[in-house]
mmCIF file of C-alpha atoms in Angstrom:
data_model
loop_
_atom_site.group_PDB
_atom_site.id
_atom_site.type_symbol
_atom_site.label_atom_id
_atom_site.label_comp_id
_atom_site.label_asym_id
_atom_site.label_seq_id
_atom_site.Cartn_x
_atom_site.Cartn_y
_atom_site.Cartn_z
ATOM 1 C CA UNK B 1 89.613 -118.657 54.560
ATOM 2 C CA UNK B 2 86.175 -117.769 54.401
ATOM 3 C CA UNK B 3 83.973 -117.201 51.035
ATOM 4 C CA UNK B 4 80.940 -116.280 52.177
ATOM 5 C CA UNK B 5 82.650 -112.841 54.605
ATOM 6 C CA UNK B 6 80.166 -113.698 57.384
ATOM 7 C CA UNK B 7 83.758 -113.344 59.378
ATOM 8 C CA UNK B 8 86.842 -111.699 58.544
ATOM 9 C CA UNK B 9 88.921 -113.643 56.387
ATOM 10 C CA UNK B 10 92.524 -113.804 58.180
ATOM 11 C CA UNK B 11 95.630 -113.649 56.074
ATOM 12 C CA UNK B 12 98.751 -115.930 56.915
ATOM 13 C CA UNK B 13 101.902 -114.468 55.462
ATOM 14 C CA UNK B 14 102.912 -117.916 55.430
ATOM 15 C CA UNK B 15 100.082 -119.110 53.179
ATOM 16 C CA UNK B 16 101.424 -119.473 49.411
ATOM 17 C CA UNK B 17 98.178 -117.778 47.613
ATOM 18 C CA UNK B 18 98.594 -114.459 50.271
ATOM 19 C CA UNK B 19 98.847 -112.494 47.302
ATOM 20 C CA UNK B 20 95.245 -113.829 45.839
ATOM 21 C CA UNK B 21 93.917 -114.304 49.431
ATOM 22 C CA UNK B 22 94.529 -110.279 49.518
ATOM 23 C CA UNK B 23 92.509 -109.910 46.121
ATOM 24 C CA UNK B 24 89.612 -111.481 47.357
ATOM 25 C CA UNK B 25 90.010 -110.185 51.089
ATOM 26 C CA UNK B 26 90.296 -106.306 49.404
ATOM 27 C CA UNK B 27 87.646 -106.574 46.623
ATOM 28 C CA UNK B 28 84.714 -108.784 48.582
ATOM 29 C CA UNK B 29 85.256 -107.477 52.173
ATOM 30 C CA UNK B 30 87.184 -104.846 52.306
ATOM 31 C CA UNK B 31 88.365 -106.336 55.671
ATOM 32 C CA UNK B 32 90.901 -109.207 57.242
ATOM 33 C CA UNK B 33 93.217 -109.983 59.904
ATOM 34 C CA UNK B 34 97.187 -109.866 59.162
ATOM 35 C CA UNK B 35 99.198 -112.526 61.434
ATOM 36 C CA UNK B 36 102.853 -112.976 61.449
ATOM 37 C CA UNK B 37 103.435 -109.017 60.820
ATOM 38 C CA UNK B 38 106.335 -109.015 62.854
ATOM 39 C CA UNK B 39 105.746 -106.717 65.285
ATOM 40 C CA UNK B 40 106.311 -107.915 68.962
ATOM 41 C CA UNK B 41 102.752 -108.843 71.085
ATOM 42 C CA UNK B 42 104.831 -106.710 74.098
ATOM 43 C CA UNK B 43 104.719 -104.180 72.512
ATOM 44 C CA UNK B 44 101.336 -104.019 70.965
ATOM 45 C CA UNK B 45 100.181 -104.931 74.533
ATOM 46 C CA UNK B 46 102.166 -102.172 75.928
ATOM 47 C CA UNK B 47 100.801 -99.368 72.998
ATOM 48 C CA UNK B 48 97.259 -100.543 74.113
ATOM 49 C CA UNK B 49 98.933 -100.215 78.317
ATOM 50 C CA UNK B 50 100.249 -96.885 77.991
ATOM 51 C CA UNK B 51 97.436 -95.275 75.877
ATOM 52 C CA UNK B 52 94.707 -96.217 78.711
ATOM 53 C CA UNK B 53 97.219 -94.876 81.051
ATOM 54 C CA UNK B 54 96.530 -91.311 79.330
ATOM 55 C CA UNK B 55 93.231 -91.279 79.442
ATOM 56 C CA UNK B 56 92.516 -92.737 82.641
ATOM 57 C CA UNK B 57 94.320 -89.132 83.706
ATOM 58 C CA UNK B 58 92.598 -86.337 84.644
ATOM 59 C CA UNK B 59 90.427 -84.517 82.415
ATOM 60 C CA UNK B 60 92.533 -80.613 83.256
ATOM 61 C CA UNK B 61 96.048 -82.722 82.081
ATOM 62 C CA UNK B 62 94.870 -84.250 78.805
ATOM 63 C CA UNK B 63 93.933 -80.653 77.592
ATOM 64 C CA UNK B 64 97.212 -79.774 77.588
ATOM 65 C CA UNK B 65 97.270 -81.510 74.818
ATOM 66 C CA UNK B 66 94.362 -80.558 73.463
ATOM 67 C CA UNK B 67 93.900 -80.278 69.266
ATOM 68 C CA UNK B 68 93.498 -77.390 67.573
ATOM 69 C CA UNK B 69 93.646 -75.744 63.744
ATOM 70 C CA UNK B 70 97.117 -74.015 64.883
ATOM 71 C CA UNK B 71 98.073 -76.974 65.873
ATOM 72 C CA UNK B 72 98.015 -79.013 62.263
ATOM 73 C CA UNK B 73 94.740 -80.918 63.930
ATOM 74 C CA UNK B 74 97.165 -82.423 66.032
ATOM 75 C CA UNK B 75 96.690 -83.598 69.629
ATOM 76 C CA UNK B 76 93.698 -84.812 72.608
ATOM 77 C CA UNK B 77 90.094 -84.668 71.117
ATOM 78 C CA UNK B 78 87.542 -84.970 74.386
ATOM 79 C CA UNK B 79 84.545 -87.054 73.892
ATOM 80 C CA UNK B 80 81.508 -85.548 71.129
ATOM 81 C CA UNK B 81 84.546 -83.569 69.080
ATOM 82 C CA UNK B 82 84.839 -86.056 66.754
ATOM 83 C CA UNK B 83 81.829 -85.987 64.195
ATOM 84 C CA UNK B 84 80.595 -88.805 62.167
ATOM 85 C CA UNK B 85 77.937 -87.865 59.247
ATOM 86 C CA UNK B 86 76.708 -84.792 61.876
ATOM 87 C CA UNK B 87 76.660 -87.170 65.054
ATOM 88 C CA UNK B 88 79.184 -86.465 68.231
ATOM 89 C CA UNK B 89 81.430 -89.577 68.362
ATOM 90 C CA UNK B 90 81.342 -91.076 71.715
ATOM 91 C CA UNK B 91 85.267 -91.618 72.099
ATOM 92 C CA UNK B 92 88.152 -89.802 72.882
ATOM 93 C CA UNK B 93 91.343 -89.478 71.072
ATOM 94 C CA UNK B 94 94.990 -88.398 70.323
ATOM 95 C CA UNK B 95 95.545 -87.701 66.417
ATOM 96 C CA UNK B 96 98.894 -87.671 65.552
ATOM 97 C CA UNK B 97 99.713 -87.354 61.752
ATOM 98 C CA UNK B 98 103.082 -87.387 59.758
ATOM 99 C CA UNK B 99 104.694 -84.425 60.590
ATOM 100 C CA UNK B 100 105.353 -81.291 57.699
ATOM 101 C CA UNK B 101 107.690 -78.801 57.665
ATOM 102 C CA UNK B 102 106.299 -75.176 57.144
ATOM 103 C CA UNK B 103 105.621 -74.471 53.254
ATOM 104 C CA UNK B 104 106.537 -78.379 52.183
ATOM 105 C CA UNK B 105 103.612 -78.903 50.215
ATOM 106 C CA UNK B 106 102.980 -74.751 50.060
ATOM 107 C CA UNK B 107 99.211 -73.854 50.027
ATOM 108 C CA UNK B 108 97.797 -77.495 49.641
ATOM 109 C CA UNK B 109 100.231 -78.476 53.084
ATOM 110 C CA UNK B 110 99.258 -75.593 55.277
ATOM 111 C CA UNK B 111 96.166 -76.971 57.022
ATOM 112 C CA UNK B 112 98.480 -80.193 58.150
ATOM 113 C CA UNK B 113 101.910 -77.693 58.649
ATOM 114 C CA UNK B 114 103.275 -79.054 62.509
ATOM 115 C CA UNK B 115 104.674 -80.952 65.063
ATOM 116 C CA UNK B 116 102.942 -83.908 67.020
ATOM 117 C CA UNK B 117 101.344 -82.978 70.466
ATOM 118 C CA UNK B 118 102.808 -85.931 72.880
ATOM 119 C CA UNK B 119 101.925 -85.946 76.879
ATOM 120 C CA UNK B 120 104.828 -85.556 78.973
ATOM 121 C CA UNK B 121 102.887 -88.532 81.250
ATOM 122 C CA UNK B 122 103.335 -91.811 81.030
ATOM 123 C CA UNK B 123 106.643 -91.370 80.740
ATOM 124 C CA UNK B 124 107.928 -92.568 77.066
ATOM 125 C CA UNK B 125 105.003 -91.992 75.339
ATOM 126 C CA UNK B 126 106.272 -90.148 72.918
ATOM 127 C CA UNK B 127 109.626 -92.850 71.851
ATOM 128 C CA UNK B 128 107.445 -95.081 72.708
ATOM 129 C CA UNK B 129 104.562 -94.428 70.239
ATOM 130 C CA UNK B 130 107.373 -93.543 67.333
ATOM 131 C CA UNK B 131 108.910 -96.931 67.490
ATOM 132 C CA UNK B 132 105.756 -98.691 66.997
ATOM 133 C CA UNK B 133 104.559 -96.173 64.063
ATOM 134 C CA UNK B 134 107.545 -97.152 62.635
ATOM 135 C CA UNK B 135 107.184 -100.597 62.424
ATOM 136 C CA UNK B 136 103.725 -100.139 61.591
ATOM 137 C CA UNK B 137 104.638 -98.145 58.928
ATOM 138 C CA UNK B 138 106.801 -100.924 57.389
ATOM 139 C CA UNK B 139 104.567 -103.466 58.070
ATOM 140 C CA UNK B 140 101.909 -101.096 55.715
ATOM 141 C CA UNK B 141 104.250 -101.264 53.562
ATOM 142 C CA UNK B 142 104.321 -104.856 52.904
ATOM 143 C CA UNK B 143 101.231 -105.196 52.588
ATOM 144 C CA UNK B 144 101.034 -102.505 49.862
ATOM 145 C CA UNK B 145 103.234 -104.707 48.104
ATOM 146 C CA UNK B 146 100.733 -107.482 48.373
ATOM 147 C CA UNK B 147 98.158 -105.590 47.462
ATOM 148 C CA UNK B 148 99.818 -104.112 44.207
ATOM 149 C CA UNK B 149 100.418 -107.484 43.044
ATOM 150 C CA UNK B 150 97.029 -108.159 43.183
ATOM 151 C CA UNK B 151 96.075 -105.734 41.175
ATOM 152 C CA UNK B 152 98.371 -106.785 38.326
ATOM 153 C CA UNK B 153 101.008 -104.404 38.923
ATOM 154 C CA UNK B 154 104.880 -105.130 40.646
ATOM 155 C CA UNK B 155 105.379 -104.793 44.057
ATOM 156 C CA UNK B 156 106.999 -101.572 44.231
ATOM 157 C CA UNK B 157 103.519 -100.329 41.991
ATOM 158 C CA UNK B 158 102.861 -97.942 45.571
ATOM 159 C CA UNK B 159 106.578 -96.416 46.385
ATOM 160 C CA UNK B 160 108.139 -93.890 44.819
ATOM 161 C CA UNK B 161 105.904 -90.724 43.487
ATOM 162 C CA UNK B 162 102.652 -92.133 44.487
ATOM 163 C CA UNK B 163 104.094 -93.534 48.127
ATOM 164 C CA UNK B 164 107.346 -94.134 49.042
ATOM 165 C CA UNK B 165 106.867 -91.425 51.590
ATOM 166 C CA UNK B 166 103.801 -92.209 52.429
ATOM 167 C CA UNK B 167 101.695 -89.783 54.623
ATOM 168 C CA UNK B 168 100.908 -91.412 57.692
ATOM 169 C CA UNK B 169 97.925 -91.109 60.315
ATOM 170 C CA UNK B 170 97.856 -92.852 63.922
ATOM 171 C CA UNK B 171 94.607 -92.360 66.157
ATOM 172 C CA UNK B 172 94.753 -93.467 69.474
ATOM 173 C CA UNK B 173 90.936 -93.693 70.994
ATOM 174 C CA UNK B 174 89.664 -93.750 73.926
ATOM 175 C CA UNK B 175 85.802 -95.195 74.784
ATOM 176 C CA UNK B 176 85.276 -94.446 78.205
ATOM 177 C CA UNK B 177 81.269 -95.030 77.361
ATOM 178 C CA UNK B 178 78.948 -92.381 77.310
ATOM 179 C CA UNK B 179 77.878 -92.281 81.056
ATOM 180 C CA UNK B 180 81.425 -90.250 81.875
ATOM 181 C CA UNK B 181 81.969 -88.320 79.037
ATOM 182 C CA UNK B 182 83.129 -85.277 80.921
ATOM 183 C CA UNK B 183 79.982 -84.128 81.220
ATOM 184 C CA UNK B 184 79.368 -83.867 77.553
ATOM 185 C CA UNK B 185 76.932 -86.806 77.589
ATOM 186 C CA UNK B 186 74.443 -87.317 74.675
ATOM 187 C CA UNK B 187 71.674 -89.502 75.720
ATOM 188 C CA UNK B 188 70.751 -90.019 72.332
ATOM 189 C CA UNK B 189 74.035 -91.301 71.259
ATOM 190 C CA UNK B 190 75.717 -94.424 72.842
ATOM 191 C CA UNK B 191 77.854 -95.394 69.829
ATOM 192 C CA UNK B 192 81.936 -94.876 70.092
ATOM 193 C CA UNK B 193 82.590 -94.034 66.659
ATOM 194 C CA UNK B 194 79.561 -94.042 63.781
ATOM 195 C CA UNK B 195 79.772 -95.739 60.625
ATOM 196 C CA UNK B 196 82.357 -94.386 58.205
ATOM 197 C CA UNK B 197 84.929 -95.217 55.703
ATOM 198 C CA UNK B 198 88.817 -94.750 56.736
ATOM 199 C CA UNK B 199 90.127 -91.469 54.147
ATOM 200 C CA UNK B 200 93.420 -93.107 53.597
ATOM 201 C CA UNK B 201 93.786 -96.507 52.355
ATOM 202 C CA UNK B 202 95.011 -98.695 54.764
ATOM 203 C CA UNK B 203 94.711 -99.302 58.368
ATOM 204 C CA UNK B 204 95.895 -101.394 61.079
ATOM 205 C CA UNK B 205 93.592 -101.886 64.042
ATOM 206 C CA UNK B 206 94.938 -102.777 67.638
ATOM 207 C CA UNK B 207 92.112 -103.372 69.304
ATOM 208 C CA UNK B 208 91.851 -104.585 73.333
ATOM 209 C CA UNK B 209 91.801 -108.057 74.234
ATOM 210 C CA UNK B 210 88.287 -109.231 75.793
ATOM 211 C CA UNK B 211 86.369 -107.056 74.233
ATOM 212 C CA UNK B 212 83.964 -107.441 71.023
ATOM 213 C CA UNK B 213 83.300 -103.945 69.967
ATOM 214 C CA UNK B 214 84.252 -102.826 66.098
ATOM 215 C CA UNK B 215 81.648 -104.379 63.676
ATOM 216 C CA UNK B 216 82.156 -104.367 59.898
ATOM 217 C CA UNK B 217 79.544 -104.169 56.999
ATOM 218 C CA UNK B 218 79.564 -106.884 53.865
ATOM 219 C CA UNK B 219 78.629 -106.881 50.095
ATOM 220 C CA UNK B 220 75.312 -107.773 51.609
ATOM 221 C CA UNK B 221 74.961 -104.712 53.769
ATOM 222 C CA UNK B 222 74.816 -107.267 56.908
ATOM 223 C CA UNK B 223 77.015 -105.863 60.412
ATOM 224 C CA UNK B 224 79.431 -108.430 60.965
ATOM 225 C CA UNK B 225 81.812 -108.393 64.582
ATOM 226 C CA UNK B 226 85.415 -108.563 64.562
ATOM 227 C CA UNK B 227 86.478 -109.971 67.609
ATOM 228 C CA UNK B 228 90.253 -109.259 68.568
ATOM 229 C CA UNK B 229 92.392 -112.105 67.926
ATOM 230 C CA UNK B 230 95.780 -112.349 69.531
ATOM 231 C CA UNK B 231 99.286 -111.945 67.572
ATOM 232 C CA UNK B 232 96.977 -109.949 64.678
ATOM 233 C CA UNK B 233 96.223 -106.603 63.479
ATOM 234 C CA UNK B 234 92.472 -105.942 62.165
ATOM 235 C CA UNK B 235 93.171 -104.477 58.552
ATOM 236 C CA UNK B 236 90.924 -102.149 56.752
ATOM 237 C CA UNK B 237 91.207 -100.364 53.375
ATOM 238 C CA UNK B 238 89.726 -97.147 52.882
ATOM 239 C CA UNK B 239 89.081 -94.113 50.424
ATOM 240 C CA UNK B 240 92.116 -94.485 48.717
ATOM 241 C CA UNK B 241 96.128 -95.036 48.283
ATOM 242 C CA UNK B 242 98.071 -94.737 51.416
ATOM 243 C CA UNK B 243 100.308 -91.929 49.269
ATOM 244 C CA UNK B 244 102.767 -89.437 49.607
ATOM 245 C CA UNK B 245 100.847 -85.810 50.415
ATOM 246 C CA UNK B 246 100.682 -84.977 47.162
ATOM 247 C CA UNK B 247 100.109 -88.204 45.215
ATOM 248 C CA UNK B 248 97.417 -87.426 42.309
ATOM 249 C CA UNK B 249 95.633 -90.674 42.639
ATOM 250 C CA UNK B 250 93.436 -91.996 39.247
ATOM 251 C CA UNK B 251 91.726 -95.005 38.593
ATOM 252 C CA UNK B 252 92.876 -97.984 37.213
ATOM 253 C CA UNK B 253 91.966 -98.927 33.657
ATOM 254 C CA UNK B 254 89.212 -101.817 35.735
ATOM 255 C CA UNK B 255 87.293 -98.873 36.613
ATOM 256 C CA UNK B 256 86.267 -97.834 33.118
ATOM 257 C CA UNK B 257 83.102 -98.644 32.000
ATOM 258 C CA UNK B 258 83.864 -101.500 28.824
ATOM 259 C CA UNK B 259 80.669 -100.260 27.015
ATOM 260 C CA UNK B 260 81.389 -96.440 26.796
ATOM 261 C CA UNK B 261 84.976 -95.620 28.384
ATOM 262 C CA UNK B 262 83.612 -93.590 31.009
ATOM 263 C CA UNK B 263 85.106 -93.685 33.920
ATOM 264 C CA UNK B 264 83.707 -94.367 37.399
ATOM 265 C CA UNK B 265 85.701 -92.661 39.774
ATOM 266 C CA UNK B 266 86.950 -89.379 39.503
ATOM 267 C CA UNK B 267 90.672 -88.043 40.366
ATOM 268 C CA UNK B 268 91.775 -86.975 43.362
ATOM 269 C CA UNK B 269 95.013 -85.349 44.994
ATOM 270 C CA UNK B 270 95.091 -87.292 48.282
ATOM 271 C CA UNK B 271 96.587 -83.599 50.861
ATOM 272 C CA UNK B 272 92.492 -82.250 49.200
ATOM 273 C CA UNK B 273 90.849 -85.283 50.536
ATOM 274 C CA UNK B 274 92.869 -85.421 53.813
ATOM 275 C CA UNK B 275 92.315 -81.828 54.673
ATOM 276 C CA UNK B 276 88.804 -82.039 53.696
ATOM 277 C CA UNK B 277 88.137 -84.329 56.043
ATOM 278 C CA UNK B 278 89.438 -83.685 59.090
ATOM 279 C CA UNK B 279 88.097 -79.843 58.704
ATOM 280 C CA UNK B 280 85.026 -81.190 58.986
ATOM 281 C CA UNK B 281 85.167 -84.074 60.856
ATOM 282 C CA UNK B 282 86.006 -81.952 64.443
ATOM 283 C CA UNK B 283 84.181 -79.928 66.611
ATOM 284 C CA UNK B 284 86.682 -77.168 67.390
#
């Protein structure tokens, strides 16, 4: 495993020190690679098949689709909808979130109130793409417990009220390059997604085989690739827990300052940062 993060480090659920491999992975890179996850290559290979299937279709049937506010922000985004820090995102995507029944989390649910927007082509898209959020899902889980342990606590430290029904987010995107972006081209803009930070706290990345696109910044502030490697997931942590909807999330007792008991981060109820995000992160 690397030390110095001028590559990923990549974690072997086989390895005995997984647990401090995490720690180290979490707090100095904020990145690594998750092997052995149990999920079968066919069907990551056929999530990545299927999903190109959709958007090589024709512009007029992935609107049918398309996302909206009534919607939950649920469904096809076309390429320059998605906005990073004020800049159209060259990529298009489906957003698909946990679904919530109406009034479930009353006022603070509303914005994310609905049901999933799934194409009726490729056929079994839809079982499909629930199948493999489930086992992603679990997978997450596991390495929640792995990542608890690291931070001193036991391994169930993330189920129950904070997230044992944890509120799930799967983004399928599509980078067709900026050249066909249904006409929507930016000429000043030739970047698929701009740099951000992920709003839950972690994610699994599927990326295609072949190609060298997703780059990741270090401690040092340096862009560093992350080439896909096959039988793993790319793993990211981001603004917080991966909790359920209404999980008040605090920091730890590390995150005081020693020298006047101040803390550094401030609280946060994770349905206000979720909603907050993607009301401003779309073009609509």
């Amino acid at each position: 495993m690397a030390t110095d993060f001028k590559s990923i480090p990549v974690i072997d659920p086989g390895v005995r020190e997984v647990v401090k491999q995490l720690d180290q992975a979490c707090r100095e890179a904020g990145f690594f690679y998750a092997k052995g996850h149990g999920i079968p290559e066919t069907m990551v290979k056929e999530v990545r098949n299927i999903t190109h299937k959709f958007f090589d279709l024709p512009y007029e049937e992935k609107l049918k689709i398309k996302m909206t506010p009534a919607a939950g922000y649920r469904g096809y985004q076309r390429i320059g909808e998605n906005i990073t820090k004020g800049v159209p995102d060259m990529d298009e995507a489906i957003d698909c979130y946990k679904e919530l029944k109406q009034g479930m989390y009353g006022a603070l649910g509303k914005p994310m109130e609905g049901c999933n927007q799934w194409p009726h082509y490729p056929p079994n898209f839809k079982e499909l793409m629930e199948k493999y959020i489930s086992l992603c899902t679990e997978v997450s889980r596991k390495i929640m417990r792995g990542i608890a342990l690291a931070l001193g606590g036991s391994p169930d430290e993330f189920e129950g009220e904070r997230g044992g029904d944890a509120f799930w987010v799967m983004r399928l995107i599509g980078y067709p390059g900026a050249s066909t972006a249904n006409g929507k081209c930016t000429s000043e803009n030739d970047i698929g997604c701009g740099a951000h930070t992920d709003y839950g706290l972690l994610t699994l990345v599927n990326q295609d085989e072949n190609i060298t696109a997703l780059q990741v910044r270090n401690q040092a502030g340096e862009w560093i690739s992350a080439p896909p490697i096959p039988g793993t997931f790319v793993c990211n942590i981001g603004d917080m827990l991966k909790p359920n909807y209404d999980a008040a999330v605090e920091p730890l007792e590390v995150c005081v300052r020693k020298s006047s008991g101040i803390r550094k981060f401030e609280n946060a109820v994770y349905g206000e940062h979720l909603v907050s995000k993607v009301q401003t992160n779309f073009v609509t």
